[in-house]
């Protein structure tokens, strides 16, 4: 039976290029002549390039294992957008995505994972759980967990690098006394059990930056839940303890927490953007509506989800043997909570 690799050899291109052209992947950048050569090779080999017939015959389902509960996912726009990206790309490639596990809902066990074409894991789960998953299915894609040690495909937003870049920008604008308010890292095992640690990606980058720039005396971090309520509570604690020597800037781990930070600062009549400058993560709709507007780091969750599905398809079609790590860039959207001209 003629396969993708046969077409690839005849067209003198990679199997991945053949798969993406035949599946009409709009994101691929390929020369018109190369595209014609691939289609001609498929036709010459009598390879079935009718997308619907081809995919319905060959494409198995993808399973999704998420550390986020269904309720939390509905309230968190980042994970909501990531799920949209997963589903949209699966539909476009005619892949089933009906097996979805939410670890926060305390599943009893994972069964029949070896029957799936691939598994996409969203969020931070333990290394032991990854090992157990690999015993059932080698086609594993891990999303938003760059700390995994096993050899698996990974895709995530480059939050540590962006955290360092933002802190560098603050330092260049004369900020040395920079506080951090964020959330704990929560790793889940296959039964929904939680392992809570403080060294989440943004927090870790903050500590490294302050130490690398000899700013240890200014290190001040507060951690809690990733909620508006805890953002407000942690800021109130910081203001109470440091009323005589406030930080000049606060880096906040998420926009929902930043809403709480705003509330606490406003209660004390502290002028945001002048007395204390704030930069956050997510660039949610609320960031623009806050007064003053919240400077925030934008992460394209939908694109990350789509990339994970494409990586899964490459595994299903055996288009590559090597593992790949894909990082998506982030973008700083500057608003009035941060004044880069401060001197």
Coordinates of C-alpha atoms in Angstrom, one line a residue:
X1 CA 0.0 0.0 0.0
X2 CA 1.3 3.4 -1.0
X3 CA 1.9 5.7 2.0
X4 CA 3.0 9.3 2.8
X5 CA 6.7 8.3 2.8
X6 CA 6.4 6.9 -0.7
X7 CA 4.9 10.2 -1.9
X8 CA 7.6 12.1 0.0
X9 CA 10.4 10.1 -1.7
X10 CA 9.0 10.6 -5.1
X11 CA 8.5 14.4 -4.6
X12 CA 11.8 14.7 -2.8
X13 CA 10.3 16.4 0.2
X14 CA 9.7 15.5 3.9
X15 CA 6.8 13.3 5.0
X16 CA 5.6 16.2 7.2
X17 CA 5.4 18.5 4.1
X18 CA 3.3 15.8 2.3
X19 CA 0.9 15.4 5.2
X20 CA 0.4 19.1 5.6
X21 CA -0.2 19.8 1.9
X22 CA -2.6 16.9 1.5
X23 CA -4.5 18.0 4.6
X24 CA -4.6 21.5 3.3
X25 CA -2.8 23.1 6.2
X26 CA -3.1 26.8 5.6
X27 CA -0.3 27.7 8.0
X28 CA 2.4 25.9 5.9
X29 CA 4.7 28.1 3.9
X30 CA 5.7 26.2 0.8
X31 CA 6.6 27.1 -2.8
X32 CA 3.9 26.6 -5.4
X33 CA 6.2 24.4 -7.4
X34 CA 6.8 22.1 -4.4
X35 CA 3.1 21.9 -3.8
X36 CA 2.5 20.9 -7.4
X37 CA 5.3 18.3 -7.2
X38 CA 3.7 16.7 -4.1
X39 CA 0.2 16.6 -5.7
X40 CA 1.7 15.1 -8.9
X41 CA 3.6 12.5 -7.0
X42 CA 0.4 11.5 -5.1
X43 CA -1.5 11.2 -8.3
X44 CA 1.2 9.2 -10.0
X45 CA 1.3 6.7 -7.1
X46 CA -2.5 6.6 -7.1
X47 CA -2.4 7.9 -3.5
X48 CA -5.9 8.8 -2.2
X49 CA -5.8 12.6 -1.7
X50 CA -9.5 13.0 -1.1
X51 CA -9.3 14.6 2.3
X52 CA -12.5 13.3 3.7
X53 CA -12.1 9.7 2.6
X54 CA -8.5 9.7 3.6
X55 CA -8.9 11.1 7.0
X56 CA -12.1 9.1 7.9
X57 CA -10.3 5.9 7.0
X58 CA -7.0 6.6 8.8
X59 CA -7.3 9.2 11.5
X60 CA -7.7 7.9 15.0
X61 CA -8.8 9.9 18.0
X62 CA -6.7 12.1 20.3
X63 CA -7.3 12.0 24.1
X64 CA -6.9 15.1 26.2
X65 CA -5.8 15.0 29.9
X66 CA -6.2 18.4 31.6
X67 CA -5.1 19.5 35.1
X68 CA -7.8 22.1 35.1
X69 CA -11.4 21.3 36.2
X70 CA -14.2 22.0 33.8
X71 CA -15.6 24.8 36.1
X72 CA -12.2 26.5 36.3
X73 CA -11.6 26.2 32.6
X74 CA -14.8 28.1 31.9
X75 CA -13.6 30.9 34.2
X76 CA -10.0 31.1 32.9
X77 CA -9.9 32.6 29.4
X78 CA -6.4 31.3 28.8
X79 CA -7.4 27.6 29.2
X80 CA -10.7 28.3 27.5
X81 CA -8.9 29.6 24.4
X82 CA -6.4 26.8 24.5
X83 CA -9.3 24.3 24.5
X84 CA -10.8 26.2 21.5
X85 CA -7.5 25.8 19.7
X86 CA -7.3 22.1 20.3
X87 CA -10.9 21.5 19.1
X88 CA -10.7 23.8 16.1
X89 CA -7.5 22.1 14.8
X90 CA -8.8 18.6 15.5
X91 CA -11.9 19.4 13.4
X92 CA -9.8 20.9 10.6
X93 CA -7.7 17.8 10.5
X94 CA -10.7 15.5 10.9
X95 CA -9.4 14.0 14.2
X96 CA -11.7 12.8 16.9
X97 CA -11.3 14.4 20.3
X98 CA -14.0 12.8 22.5
X99 CA -11.9 11.3 25.3
X100 CA -11.3 14.2 27.8
X101 CA -10.1 13.7 31.4
X102 CA -10.0 16.5 34.0
X103 CA -7.7 15.5 36.7
X104 CA -9.1 18.1 39.2
X105 CA -12.3 16.1 39.0
X106 CA -10.5 13.2 40.7
X107 CA -10.7 10.5 38.0
X108 CA -10.3 6.9 39.4
X109 CA -8.1 5.6 36.6
X110 CA -7.1 6.1 33.0
X111 CA -8.2 3.2 30.8
X112 CA -7.8 2.2 27.1
X113 CA -5.3 5.0 26.4
X114 CA -3.4 2.6 24.2
X115 CA -6.4 2.7 21.8
X116 CA -6.0 6.4 21.1
X117 CA -3.7 7.7 18.4
X118 CA -2.1 10.2 20.7
X119 CA -2.6 11.9 24.1
X120 CA -2.3 15.7 24.8
X121 CA -1.6 16.6 28.4
X122 CA -2.5 20.1 29.4
X123 CA -0.9 21.6 32.5
X124 CA 1.5 20.4 35.1
X125 CA 1.4 16.7 36.1
X126 CA 4.1 14.8 37.9
X127 CA 7.0 13.1 36.2
X128 CA 5.8 9.7 37.6
X129 CA 2.4 10.3 36.0
X130 CA 4.1 11.0 32.6
X131 CA 6.0 7.8 33.0
X132 CA 2.8 5.9 33.6
X133 CA 1.2 7.5 30.6
X134 CA 4.1 6.6 28.3
X135 CA 3.6 2.9 29.2
X136 CA 0.2 3.1 27.7
X137 CA 0.8 5.4 24.8
X138 CA 4.1 6.7 23.4
X139 CA 2.5 9.4 21.4
X140 CA 2.4 12.0 24.1
X141 CA 2.3 15.8 23.7
X142 CA 2.8 17.9 26.9
X143 CA 1.4 21.5 26.9
X144 CA 2.5 24.2 29.3
X145 CA 4.9 22.0 31.4
X146 CA 8.5 22.7 30.3
X147 CA 9.9 21.0 33.4
X148 CA 9.1 17.5 32.3
X149 CA 12.3 15.4 32.2
X150 CA 11.1 12.5 29.9
X151 CA 11.6 12.5 26.2
X152 CA 8.2 13.8 25.0
X153 CA 7.0 16.4 22.6
X154 CA 6.3 19.7 24.4
X155 CA 4.7 23.1 23.5
X156 CA 4.4 26.1 25.8
X157 CA 4.5 29.9 26.0
X158 CA 8.0 31.1 26.9
X159 CA 7.0 32.6 30.2
X160 CA 10.4 32.4 32.0
X161 CA 12.2 34.2 29.2
X162 CA 9.4 36.9 29.1
X163 CA 9.5 37.3 32.8
X164 CA 13.3 38.0 32.6
X165 CA 12.8 40.4 29.8
X166 CA 10.1 42.4 31.7
X167 CA 12.2 42.5 34.8
X168 CA 15.1 43.7 32.7
X169 CA 12.9 46.5 31.3
X170 CA 11.9 47.5 34.8
X171 CA 15.6 47.6 35.9
X172 CA 16.5 49.7 32.9
X173 CA 13.8 52.1 34.0
X174 CA 15.4 52.5 37.5
X175 CA 13.3 50.0 39.3
X176 CA 15.3 47.9 41.8
X177 CA 12.7 47.4 44.6
X178 CA 10.5 45.0 42.6
X179 CA 8.0 42.7 44.4
X180 CA 6.3 39.7 42.9
X181 CA 2.7 38.5 43.6
X182 CA 1.7 35.2 42.1
X183 CA 0.3 31.7 42.6
X184 CA 1.7 28.4 43.6
X185 CA 2.6 25.7 41.2
X186 CA 0.3 22.7 41.5
X187 CA 1.3 19.3 40.0
X188 CA -1.3 16.6 39.8
X189 CA -0.9 12.9 39.6
X190 CA -3.0 10.5 37.6
X191 CA -5.6 10.3 40.5
X192 CA -6.0 14.1 40.9
X193 CA -3.7 14.2 43.9
X194 CA -2.0 17.6 44.4
X195 CA 1.7 18.4 45.0
X196 CA 2.0 22.2 45.8
X197 CA 5.3 24.0 45.4
X198 CA 6.3 27.7 45.2
X199 CA 8.7 27.5 42.3
X200 CA 6.3 28.1 39.5
X201 CA 7.9 29.4 36.2
X202 CA 7.3 33.1 36.7
X203 CA 8.3 32.9 40.4
X204 CA 11.5 31.0 39.5
X205 CA 12.5 33.5 36.9
X206 CA 11.9 36.4 39.4
X207 CA 14.2 34.8 42.0
X208 CA 16.9 34.1 39.4
X209 CA 16.8 37.6 38.0
X210 CA 17.0 39.3 41.4
X211 CA 19.9 37.1 42.5
X212 CA 21.7 37.5 39.1
X213 CA 21.5 41.3 39.4
X214 CA 22.6 41.5 43.0
X215 CA 19.2 42.6 44.1
X216 CA 18.7 40.0 46.9
X217 CA 17.9 42.8 49.4
X218 CA 14.8 43.7 47.4
X219 CA 13.4 40.2 47.0
X220 CA 9.8 40.2 48.2
X221 CA 7.3 37.7 46.9
X222 CA 3.8 36.7 48.0
X223 CA 2.1 33.5 46.8
X224 CA -1.5 32.3 47.0
X225 CA -4.3 31.1 44.7
X226 CA -4.5 32.4 41.2
X227 CA -7.5 34.5 42.0
X228 CA -8.6 38.2 42.3
X229 CA -9.3 37.6 46.0
X230 CA -5.8 36.3 46.8
X231 CA -4.3 39.1 44.7
X232 CA -6.0 41.6 46.9
X233 CA -5.2 39.8 50.2
X234 CA -1.5 39.4 49.3
X235 CA -1.2 43.0 48.3
X236 CA -2.8 44.1 51.6
X237 CA -0.2 42.1 53.4
X238 CA 2.6 43.6 51.5
X239 CA 1.3 47.2 52.1
X240 CA 0.9 46.6 55.8
X241 CA 4.4 45.2 56.2
X242 CA 6.0 47.8 54.0
X243 CA 4.1 51.0 54.5
X244 CA 7.3 53.0 55.1
X245 CA 9.2 51.6 52.1
X246 CA 6.9 50.5 49.4
X247 CA 8.2 48.7 46.3
X248 CA 8.4 50.9 43.2
X249 CA 7.0 48.1 40.9
X250 CA 5.0 44.9 41.3
X251 CA 5.1 42.0 38.8
X252 CA 1.9 40.0 39.0
X253 CA 1.5 36.4 37.9
X254 CA -1.9 36.8 36.2
X255 CA -4.5 39.5 35.3
X256 CA -7.1 38.1 37.6
X257 CA -4.7 38.5 40.5
X258 CA -3.8 42.0 39.2
X259 CA -7.4 43.1 39.6
X260 CA -7.1 42.3 43.3
X261 CA -3.8 44.2 43.4
X262 CA -5.5 47.2 41.9
X263 CA -8.3 47.0 44.5
X264 CA -5.8 46.9 47.5
X265 CA -3.8 49.8 46.1
X266 CA -6.8 51.9 45.4
X267 CA -8.1 51.4 49.0
X268 CA -4.8 53.0 50.2
X269 CA -5.0 55.8 47.6
X270 CA -1.7 54.7 46.0
X271 CA -1.5 56.0 42.5
X272 CA -0.9 53.1 40.1
X273 CA 1.5 53.9 37.3
X274 CA 3.2 56.7 39.4
X275 CA 3.8 55.6 43.0
X276 CA 3.8 51.9 42.1
X277 CA 4.0 50.5 38.6
X278 CA 2.4 47.2 37.7
X279 CA 3.0 44.6 35.0
X280 CA 1.0 41.4 34.7
X281 CA 0.4 38.3 32.6
X282 CA -2.4 37.1 30.2
X283 CA -3.6 40.4 28.6
X284 CA -7.2 39.5 29.2
X285 CA -10.0 41.9 28.3
X286 CA -10.1 43.3 31.8
X287 CA -6.5 44.6 31.4
X288 CA -7.6 47.3 29.0
X289 CA -10.7 48.2 31.1
X290 CA -8.9 48.8 34.4
X291 CA -8.0 52.4 35.3
X292 CA -5.2 53.0 34.6
X293 CA -4.9 50.4 31.8
X294 CA -2.9 47.3 32.9
X295 CA 0.4 46.6 31.2
X296 CA 0.2 42.8 30.5
X297 CA 2.0 40.0 28.7
X298 CA -0.1 38.4 25.9
X299 CA 0.1 34.7 25.4
X300 CA -1.6 33.1 22.3
X301 CA -3.2 30.1 24.0
X302 CA -5.2 29.2 20.9
X303 CA -2.1 28.9 18.7
X304 CA -0.5 26.7 21.4
X305 CA -3.5 24.4 21.4
X306 CA -3.4 24.1 17.6
X307 CA 0.3 23.3 17.5
X308 CA -0.2 20.5 20.0
X309 CA -2.8 18.8 17.7
X310 CA -0.4 19.1 14.7
X311 CA 2.4 17.6 16.7
X312 CA 0.0 14.7 17.7
X313 CA -0.8 14.1 14.0
X314 CA 2.9 13.9 13.1
X315 CA 3.3 11.3 15.8
X316 CA 0.2 9.3 14.6
X317 CA 1.5 9.3 11.0
X318 CA 5.0 8.4 12.1
X319 CA 6.4 11.4 10.3
X320 CA 9.3 11.8 12.7
X321 CA 11.2 9.9 15.3
X322 CA 12.9 12.8 17.2
X323 CA 11.2 14.6 20.0
X324 CA 10.6 18.3 19.6
X325 CA 10.1 21.3 22.0
X326 CA 8.1 24.2 20.6
X327 CA 8.0 27.6 22.4
X328 CA 5.5 30.3 21.5
X329 CA 6.6 33.9 21.8
X330 CA 4.8 36.3 24.1
X331 CA 4.1 40.0 23.7
X332 CA 4.2 42.9 26.1
X333 CA 1.2 45.2 25.7
X334 CA 2.2 48.5 27.5
X335 CA -0.6 50.6 29.1
X336 CA -0.6 53.3 31.8
X337 CA 0.2 51.0 34.7
X338 CA 3.8 51.0 33.6
X339 CA 5.6 54.2 32.5
X340 CA 8.8 53.4 30.7
X341 CA 9.9 57.1 30.8
X342 CA 10.1 57.0 34.6
X343 CA 13.4 58.4 35.9

